[in-house]
């Protein structure tokens, strides 16, 4: 992102933005907007109902009705949402093969001033499997921008965060984050990418550890991601109610911090939330990447599909499912919908389907690349005292004015 651009704002707003950019946590209360949870989880989502024509994976995304009738999308006995890759069908060899899967897109859109929190107990994994929980801007891609919250492939054990833009946006250096920066150019294929360094953020370990929570804060100063294993979930998230607020200043250093070197509103349209699970495609199925992340995998151009998609679905895809307790969204207290400085807009897009989904039990984007390596970030202290002094002065000026 080439330049920082601020809409007309008060002095206090400017100081608040400066504090965030320098890595100083400022107390801010966020109020609930929407809770996708329980028996109504799927009610505000649209099912894709087409082949994977964005990342060219070997899947067909089902309609809502087909997903319900095949038991690939439902609410289990624990009240959690299940979204599965078909693991019961035997796929015959063919020139082009597809296995049924699920892609859903939220009818609501989100932007600056919003926080999105997902509590998941299981994330799809396994050779050929490419799951993602992400957001994309309304309009032609990538002009509307893309935010990847959960995304990894095959047998990787670490999640990756990424931003994708059409312009010259970049992930600036010296970030206040615990993750490892893999790439800084947000306009190149894998986007500007940060690998999670905390254990069990993806793969078999994630589910075995009881899952965890991911939070994404979209702010005028940038985009910030957190991940917590279940024992470490912050108290305000763990005890959240339909009316209680949350405060990201209590959450510690983000896993990935993107204080953008460009204007967010010029590079990101209002964002829709998306769950996908594709197979192979332009990341998980690339021969060199497939071999590196699936030990014993073949090196041929079609090895990913022939070794996994074709043939019986079990046991290969027994772990290719999402189990999600909830997705909750929040807005900064005092924000006005659509206000660029306070941010926090939520719009609703008409639903294309409203039929109910079945209840049962589990049987078992975007694109990024690379792998993670441990490199814990150091909390930025430069300018800390200066910003605190400016904040104090701003408060005093407000009292005088």
Short mmCIF file of C-alpha atoms in Angstrom, two decimals:
data_model
loop_
_atom_site.label_atom_id
_atom_site.label_comp_id
_atom_site.label_asym_id
_atom_site.label_seq_id
_atom_site.Cartn_x
_atom_site.Cartn_y
_atom_site.Cartn_z
CA UNK A 1 0.00 0.00 0.00
CA UNK A 2 1.65 3.10 -1.28
CA UNK A 3 0.45 5.83 1.05
CA UNK A 4 -1.44 6.42 4.26
CA UNK A 5 -4.68 8.31 3.61
CA UNK A 6 -6.96 9.69 6.29
CA UNK A 7 -10.43 11.05 5.88
CA UNK A 8 -11.09 14.28 7.81
CA UNK A 9 -10.96 13.32 11.47
CA UNK A 10 -10.76 14.86 14.88
CA UNK A 11 -7.44 15.24 16.63
CA UNK A 12 -8.36 12.43 19.02
CA UNK A 13 -9.16 10.08 16.11
CA UNK A 14 -5.81 10.86 14.49
CA UNK A 15 -3.93 10.11 17.71
CA UNK A 16 -5.89 6.85 18.08
CA UNK A 17 -4.86 5.75 14.58
CA UNK A 18 -1.24 6.74 15.24
CA UNK A 19 -1.22 4.68 18.43
CA UNK A 20 -2.46 1.58 16.59
CA UNK A 21 0.11 2.02 13.85
CA UNK A 22 2.94 2.18 16.40
CA UNK A 23 1.73 -0.97 18.11
CA UNK A 24 0.32 0.67 21.25
CA UNK A 25 -2.82 -1.10 22.41
CA UNK A 26 -5.65 1.40 22.96
CA UNK A 27 -8.71 0.34 24.95
CA UNK A 28 -11.74 0.09 22.70
CA UNK A 29 -15.07 -1.63 23.32
CA UNK A 30 -16.70 -3.57 20.48
CA UNK A 31 -20.39 -4.45 20.61
CA UNK A 32 -22.06 -7.56 19.07
CA UNK A 33 -23.40 -7.34 15.52
CA UNK A 34 -24.21 -10.92 14.47
CA UNK A 35 -23.81 -14.42 15.90
CA UNK A 36 -23.79 -17.29 13.40
CA UNK A 37 -24.39 -20.12 15.84
CA UNK A 38 -26.49 -23.14 16.69
CA UNK A 39 -29.55 -24.23 14.71
CA UNK A 40 -29.65 -20.96 12.73
CA UNK A 41 -25.95 -20.98 11.79
CA UNK A 42 -26.57 -21.37 8.04
CA UNK A 43 -29.51 -18.97 7.79
CA UNK A 44 -27.45 -15.93 6.74
CA UNK A 45 -25.19 -17.72 4.26
CA UNK A 46 -25.55 -18.56 0.57
CA UNK A 47 -24.33 -21.88 -0.86
CA UNK A 48 -22.16 -21.66 -3.99
CA UNK A 49 -23.71 -24.43 -6.09
CA UNK A 50 -21.01 -24.71 -8.78
CA UNK A 51 -17.61 -26.23 -9.51
CA UNK A 52 -14.53 -24.59 -8.01
CA UNK A 53 -13.92 -21.97 -10.71
CA UNK A 54 -11.68 -19.70 -8.62
CA UNK A 55 -8.84 -21.94 -7.40
CA UNK A 56 -9.51 -24.78 -9.87
CA UNK A 57 -9.78 -27.54 -7.33
CA UNK A 58 -11.30 -30.95 -7.96
CA UNK A 59 -14.61 -30.25 -6.20
CA UNK A 60 -18.21 -29.36 -6.91
CA UNK A 61 -19.68 -27.03 -4.30
CA UNK A 62 -23.25 -28.10 -3.55
CA UNK A 63 -26.42 -26.06 -3.29
CA UNK A 64 -28.07 -25.74 0.11
CA UNK A 65 -30.65 -28.39 -0.74
CA UNK A 66 -28.04 -30.86 -2.04
CA UNK A 67 -25.77 -30.21 0.94
CA UNK A 68 -28.62 -31.06 3.31
CA UNK A 69 -29.76 -34.16 1.43
CA UNK A 70 -26.22 -35.59 1.25
CA UNK A 71 -25.46 -34.70 4.88
CA UNK A 72 -22.45 -32.58 3.95
CA UNK A 73 -23.72 -29.50 5.81
CA UNK A 74 -25.70 -29.78 9.03
CA UNK A 75 -25.82 -28.96 12.73
CA UNK A 76 -24.52 -31.80 14.91
CA UNK A 77 -25.82 -32.93 18.29
CA UNK A 78 -23.47 -30.50 20.07
CA UNK A 79 -25.03 -27.59 18.18
CA UNK A 80 -21.97 -27.01 16.00
CA UNK A 81 -21.96 -26.43 12.24
CA UNK A 82 -20.45 -29.22 10.14
CA UNK A 83 -19.25 -28.65 6.55
CA UNK A 84 -17.72 -31.71 4.90
CA UNK A 85 -16.01 -33.02 1.81
CA UNK A 86 -17.82 -36.14 0.55
CA UNK A 87 -16.08 -39.20 1.99
CA UNK A 88 -18.65 -41.86 1.05
CA UNK A 89 -18.53 -41.84 -2.76
CA UNK A 90 -16.08 -43.81 -4.91
CA UNK A 91 -14.93 -41.60 -7.80
CA UNK A 92 -14.07 -43.38 -11.04
CA UNK A 93 -11.01 -42.32 -13.07
CA UNK A 94 -11.78 -39.68 -15.70
CA UNK A 95 -10.15 -36.80 -17.52
CA UNK A 96 -11.70 -34.37 -15.04
CA UNK A 97 -12.85 -35.50 -11.60
CA UNK A 98 -14.78 -33.68 -8.88
CA UNK A 99 -15.76 -34.66 -5.35
CA UNK A 100 -18.65 -32.88 -3.62
CA UNK A 101 -17.82 -30.21 -1.06
CA UNK A 102 -19.19 -27.05 0.59
CA UNK A 103 -18.61 -23.36 -0.02
CA UNK A 104 -20.77 -20.78 1.76
CA UNK A 105 -20.72 -16.97 1.60
CA UNK A 106 -22.21 -14.60 4.16
CA UNK A 107 -25.07 -12.33 3.16
CA UNK A 108 -23.65 -9.69 5.52
CA UNK A 109 -20.60 -7.61 4.65
CA UNK A 110 -18.01 -6.17 7.00
CA UNK A 111 -15.38 -3.44 6.94
CA UNK A 112 -13.33 -1.09 9.06
CA UNK A 113 -14.48 -1.01 12.66
CA UNK A 114 -15.49 -4.67 12.68
CA UNK A 115 -14.03 -7.67 14.50
CA UNK A 116 -14.76 -11.20 13.29
CA UNK A 117 -14.26 -14.13 15.70
CA UNK A 118 -14.47 -17.82 14.80
CA UNK A 119 -14.45 -20.65 17.33
CA UNK A 120 -13.65 -23.94 15.58
CA UNK A 121 -13.19 -27.42 16.99
CA UNK A 122 -11.95 -29.00 13.76
CA UNK A 123 -10.46 -27.66 10.51
CA UNK A 124 -10.29 -29.87 7.37
CA UNK A 125 -6.89 -31.41 6.70
CA UNK A 126 -5.22 -34.25 4.80
CA UNK A 127 -3.43 -34.75 1.51
CA UNK A 128 -5.10 -32.75 -1.29
CA UNK A 129 -7.27 -30.82 1.22
CA UNK A 130 -7.29 -27.00 1.00
CA UNK A 131 -9.63 -25.33 3.50
CA UNK A 132 -10.04 -21.60 4.01
CA UNK A 133 -12.04 -19.17 6.10
CA UNK A 134 -11.61 -15.88 4.30
CA UNK A 135 -13.23 -12.65 3.15
CA UNK A 136 -13.47 -11.00 -0.24
CA UNK A 137 -14.66 -7.61 -1.38
CA UNK A 138 -17.84 -7.24 -3.40
CA UNK A 139 -17.04 -6.75 -7.09
CA UNK A 140 -14.42 -8.16 -9.47
CA UNK A 141 -11.51 -9.89 -7.76
CA UNK A 142 -8.96 -8.83 -6.70
CA UNK A 143 -10.07 -5.19 -6.97
CA UNK A 144 -12.20 -5.57 -3.83
CA UNK A 145 -9.37 -7.10 -1.80
CA UNK A 146 -9.19 -10.38 0.08
CA UNK A 147 -8.45 -11.24 3.72
CA UNK A 148 -7.43 -14.84 4.56
CA UNK A 149 -8.03 -15.74 8.21
CA UNK A 150 -7.56 -19.53 8.18
CA UNK A 151 -5.77 -21.16 5.29
CA UNK A 152 -3.27 -23.97 4.85
CA UNK A 153 -3.03 -27.18 2.82
CA UNK A 154 -2.41 -30.90 2.93
CA UNK A 155 -0.50 -31.98 6.06
CA UNK A 156 0.73 -28.53 7.12
CA UNK A 157 0.54 -27.88 10.87
CA UNK A 158 0.63 -24.06 10.90
CA UNK A 159 -2.05 -21.65 9.74
CA UNK A 160 -1.22 -18.78 7.39
CA UNK A 161 -2.76 -15.30 7.25
CA UNK A 162 -2.73 -13.22 4.07
CA UNK A 163 -4.02 -10.08 2.42
CA UNK A 164 -4.54 -9.80 -1.35
CA UNK A 165 -4.94 -6.51 -3.20
CA UNK A 166 -4.86 -5.30 -6.78
CA UNK A 167 -2.74 -2.24 -5.98
CA UNK A 168 0.74 -1.69 -4.62
CA UNK A 169 -0.07 -2.54 -1.01
CA UNK A 170 2.61 -4.10 1.16
CA UNK A 171 3.13 -5.61 4.59
CA UNK A 172 5.46 -3.10 6.21
CA UNK A 173 8.43 -4.25 8.29
CA UNK A 174 9.04 -4.16 12.05
CA UNK A 175 5.52 -5.30 12.83
CA UNK A 176 4.23 -5.88 16.31
CA UNK A 177 3.37 -9.56 15.76
CA UNK A 178 4.34 -13.02 16.95
CA UNK A 179 4.05 -14.67 13.53
CA UNK A 180 6.68 -15.06 10.83
CA UNK A 181 6.36 -12.86 7.73
CA UNK A 182 6.70 -14.97 4.58
CA UNK A 183 5.98 -12.38 1.86
CA UNK A 184 5.36 -8.63 1.88
CA UNK A 185 3.84 -7.82 -1.55
CA UNK A 186 0.05 -8.00 -1.22
CA UNK A 187 -0.48 -7.92 -5.01
CA UNK A 188 1.57 -11.02 -5.88
CA UNK A 189 0.01 -14.47 -6.12
CA UNK A 190 0.26 -15.62 -2.50
CA UNK A 191 -0.41 -12.14 -1.14
CA UNK A 192 1.43 -10.67 1.83
CA UNK A 193 1.59 -13.68 4.11
CA UNK A 194 2.33 -14.36 7.78
CA UNK A 195 2.71 -17.84 9.27
CA UNK A 196 1.27 -18.59 12.71
CA UNK A 197 3.98 -19.68 15.16
CA UNK A 198 1.77 -20.93 17.99
CA UNK A 199 1.41 -24.73 18.01
CA UNK A 200 -1.67 -26.58 16.79
CA UNK A 201 -3.11 -23.81 14.62
CA UNK A 202 -3.88 -26.24 11.77
CA UNK A 203 -3.91 -29.92 10.87
CA UNK A 204 -4.41 -32.93 13.10
CA UNK A 205 -2.96 -31.10 16.09
CA UNK A 206 -5.65 -28.42 15.98
CA UNK A 207 -8.51 -30.84 16.56
CA UNK A 208 -6.55 -33.03 18.97
CA UNK A 209 -5.87 -29.96 21.13
CA UNK A 210 -9.58 -29.11 21.27
CA UNK A 211 -9.54 -26.48 18.54
CA UNK A 212 -9.25 -22.78 19.18
CA UNK A 213 -10.33 -19.25 18.36
CA UNK A 214 -9.22 -16.86 15.61
CA UNK A 215 -10.00 -13.13 15.73
CA UNK A 216 -9.64 -10.57 12.94
CA UNK A 217 -9.74 -6.82 13.58
CA UNK A 218 -10.31 -4.56 10.55
CA UNK A 219 -9.26 -1.00 11.33
CA UNK A 220 -8.45 2.18 9.41
CA UNK A 221 -4.82 1.57 10.39
CA UNK A 222 -4.75 -1.99 9.04
CA UNK A 223 -5.78 -5.59 9.70
CA UNK A 224 -4.78 -7.64 12.76
CA UNK A 225 -5.12 -11.37 13.50
CA UNK A 226 -5.01 -13.37 16.75
CA UNK A 227 -5.08 -17.11 17.44
CA UNK A 228 -5.55 -18.84 20.79
CA UNK A 229 -5.55 -22.50 21.71
CA UNK A 230 -8.61 -23.30 23.77
CA UNK A 231 -7.01 -22.91 27.24
CA UNK A 232 -5.71 -19.44 26.27
CA UNK A 233 -8.90 -17.82 24.92
CA UNK A 234 -9.28 -14.32 26.46
CA UNK A 235 -11.89 -14.00 29.18
CA UNK A 236 -14.01 -11.43 27.33
CA UNK A 237 -14.35 -13.80 24.36
CA UNK A 238 -14.87 -16.92 26.46
CA UNK A 239 -17.63 -15.33 28.55
CA UNK A 240 -19.19 -13.25 25.76
CA UNK A 241 -22.97 -12.90 25.71
CA UNK A 242 -25.35 -11.47 23.12
CA UNK A 243 -24.97 -8.03 24.71
CA UNK A 244 -21.46 -7.97 26.22
CA UNK A 245 -18.58 -6.07 24.63
CA UNK A 246 -15.06 -7.24 23.84
CA UNK A 247 -11.81 -5.28 24.05
CA UNK A 248 -8.85 -6.25 21.81
CA UNK A 249 -6.45 -4.21 23.95
CA UNK A 250 -6.61 -7.14 26.41
CA UNK A 251 -5.62 -9.77 23.86
CA UNK A 252 -1.86 -9.33 23.72
CA UNK A 253 0.35 -9.12 20.67
CA UNK A 254 -1.38 -10.18 17.41
CA UNK A 255 -0.21 -13.26 15.54
CA UNK A 256 -0.16 -11.17 12.36
CA UNK A 257 -0.14 -7.39 12.25
CA UNK A 258 -0.75 -5.50 9.00
CA UNK A 259 -0.38 -1.75 9.59
CA UNK A 260 -0.88 -1.10 5.91
CA UNK A 261 1.31 1.19 3.86
CA UNK A 262 -1.73 2.20 1.82
CA UNK A 263 -5.34 3.29 2.28
CA UNK A 264 -7.56 0.39 3.38
CA UNK A 265 -10.78 1.90 2.01
CA UNK A 266 -9.24 2.38 -1.44
CA UNK A 267 -8.06 -1.24 -1.65
CA UNK A 268 -10.76 -3.21 0.18
CA UNK A 269 -14.46 -3.15 -0.62
CA UNK A 270 -17.03 -4.34 1.98
CA UNK A 271 -16.03 -7.93 2.74
CA UNK A 272 -18.17 -11.07 2.69
CA UNK A 273 -17.18 -14.03 4.87
CA UNK A 274 -16.49 -17.34 3.12
CA UNK A 275 -15.92 -20.97 4.13
CA UNK A 276 -14.43 -23.24 1.46
CA UNK A 277 -12.84 -26.66 1.26
CA UNK A 278 -11.41 -27.50 -2.12
CA UNK A 279 -9.12 -30.33 -3.22
CA UNK A 280 -5.79 -29.99 -5.04
CA UNK A 281 -6.11 -26.83 -7.16
CA UNK A 282 -3.54 -24.10 -7.73
CA UNK A 283 -1.90 -24.47 -4.31
CA UNK A 284 -2.45 -27.88 -2.71
CA UNK A 285 -2.14 -29.64 -6.08
CA UNK A 286 1.01 -27.99 -7.46
CA UNK A 287 3.45 -30.94 -7.79
CA UNK A 288 6.38 -29.46 -5.87
CA UNK A 289 4.16 -28.13 -3.09
CA UNK A 290 2.09 -31.31 -2.98
CA UNK A 291 5.21 -33.45 -2.54
CA UNK A 292 6.63 -31.14 0.14
CA UNK A 293 3.44 -31.10 2.22
CA UNK A 294 2.26 -34.68 1.59
CA UNK A 295 5.11 -37.11 2.35
CA UNK A 296 5.20 -39.87 -0.24
CA UNK A 297 3.14 -37.92 -2.76
CA UNK A 298 3.88 -38.33 -6.44
CA UNK A 299 5.59 -35.75 -8.63
CA UNK A 300 3.32 -35.95 -11.66
CA UNK A 301 1.11 -33.04 -12.74
CA UNK A 302 -2.03 -34.97 -11.74
CA UNK A 303 -0.64 -36.86 -8.74
CA UNK A 304 -2.75 -34.94 -6.22
CA UNK A 305 -6.02 -35.86 -7.94
CA UNK A 306 -5.16 -39.42 -8.96
CA UNK A 307 -3.80 -40.34 -5.53
CA UNK A 308 -6.59 -38.74 -3.51
CA UNK A 309 -9.73 -37.56 -5.31
CA UNK A 310 -10.15 -40.72 -7.39
CA UNK A 311 -11.24 -43.88 -5.60
CA UNK A 312 -12.94 -44.36 -2.22
CA UNK A 313 -13.56 -41.29 -0.10
CA UNK A 314 -12.77 -43.03 3.17
CA UNK A 315 -10.41 -42.92 4.97
CA UNK A 316 -8.74 -40.25 2.80
CA UNK A 317 -11.35 -37.57 3.54
CA UNK A 318 -12.56 -38.61 6.98
CA UNK A 319 -10.88 -35.51 8.44
CA UNK A 320 -11.88 -33.12 5.65
CA UNK A 321 -14.58 -31.31 7.60
CA UNK A 322 -15.19 -28.09 9.50
CA UNK A 323 -16.74 -28.16 12.95
CA UNK A 324 -17.55 -24.58 13.95
CA UNK A 325 -19.07 -23.56 17.27
CA UNK A 326 -19.75 -20.01 16.09
CA UNK A 327 -18.74 -17.03 14.04
CA UNK A 328 -19.40 -13.76 15.89
CA UNK A 329 -18.99 -10.26 14.55
CA UNK A 330 -18.58 -7.00 16.45
CA UNK A 331 -18.50 -3.26 15.77
CA UNK A 332 -16.51 -0.54 17.49
CA UNK A 333 -18.63 1.17 20.15
CA UNK A 334 -19.89 4.54 19.00
CA UNK A 335 -19.22 3.82 15.32
CA UNK A 336 -21.68 4.95 12.68
CA UNK A 337 -22.29 2.45 9.86
CA UNK A 338 -20.33 3.53 6.82
CA UNK A 339 -18.29 6.22 8.60
CA UNK A 340 -14.77 5.85 7.19
CA UNK A 341 -12.88 7.01 10.29
CA UNK A 342 -14.93 5.24 12.94
CA UNK A 343 -15.65 2.42 10.46
CA UNK A 344 -18.02 -0.35 11.24
CA UNK A 345 -20.51 -1.02 8.52
CA UNK A 346 -22.61 -4.11 8.08
CA UNK A 347 -24.78 -4.53 5.02
CA UNK A 348 -27.03 -7.42 4.10
CA UNK A 349 -27.24 -9.07 0.69
CA UNK A 350 -30.48 -10.86 -0.25
CA UNK A 351 -30.39 -14.61 0.24
CA UNK A 352 -30.71 -16.93 -2.74
CA UNK A 353 -32.01 -19.79 -0.60
CA UNK A 354 -33.75 -20.19 2.72
CA UNK A 355 -34.45 -23.90 3.04
CA UNK A 356 -33.59 -25.60 6.35
CA UNK A 357 -30.59 -27.84 6.83
CA UNK A 358 -30.56 -31.28 8.36
CA UNK A 359 -29.33 -32.08 11.86
CA UNK A 360 -26.95 -34.99 12.37
CA UNK A 361 -23.44 -35.92 13.48
CA UNK A 362 -20.01 -35.83 11.88
CA UNK A 363 -18.52 -39.01 10.51
CA UNK A 364 -15.21 -38.29 10.71
CA UNK A 365 -9.98 -18.05 -2.32
CA UNK A 366 -8.12 -17.68 -2.06
CA UNK A 367 -4.55 -18.86 -2.51
CA UNK A 368 -1.31 -18.69 -0.56
CA UNK A 369 1.96 -20.54 -0.62
CA UNK A 370 4.99 -21.26 1.45
CA UNK A 371 5.57 -22.81 4.86
CA UNK A 372 6.10 -21.38 8.29
CA UNK A 373 9.30 -21.15 10.31
CA UNK A 374 9.57 -20.12 13.97
CA UNK A 375 10.48 -16.47 14.37
CA UNK A 376 8.64 -14.89 17.26
CA UNK A 377 8.21 -11.15 16.87
CA UNK A 378 9.30 -8.61 19.48
CA UNK A 379 6.76 -6.12 20.79
CA UNK A 380 7.46 -2.64 19.39
CA UNK A 381 8.34 -0.07 22.01
CA UNK A 382 9.48 2.76 19.74
CA UNK A 383 7.27 5.79 20.32
CA UNK A 384 5.40 4.24 23.26
CA UNK A 385 6.07 7.05 25.71
CA UNK A 386 5.55 9.63 22.97
CA UNK A 387 2.12 8.29 22.06
CA UNK A 388 1.03 8.01 25.68
CA UNK A 389 2.00 11.64 26.15
CA UNK A 390 0.10 12.63 23.01
CA UNK A 391 -2.96 10.71 24.16
CA UNK A 392 -2.84 12.44 27.54
CA UNK A 393 -2.45 15.81 25.84
CA UNK A 394 -5.33 15.02 23.51
CA UNK A 395 -7.60 14.23 26.44
CA UNK A 396 -6.63 17.48 28.14
CA UNK A 397 -7.24 19.43 24.95
CA UNK A 398 -10.65 17.81 24.65
CA UNK A 399 -11.48 18.92 28.17
CA UNK A 400 -10.41 22.48 27.38
CA UNK A 401 -12.19 22.59 24.02
#
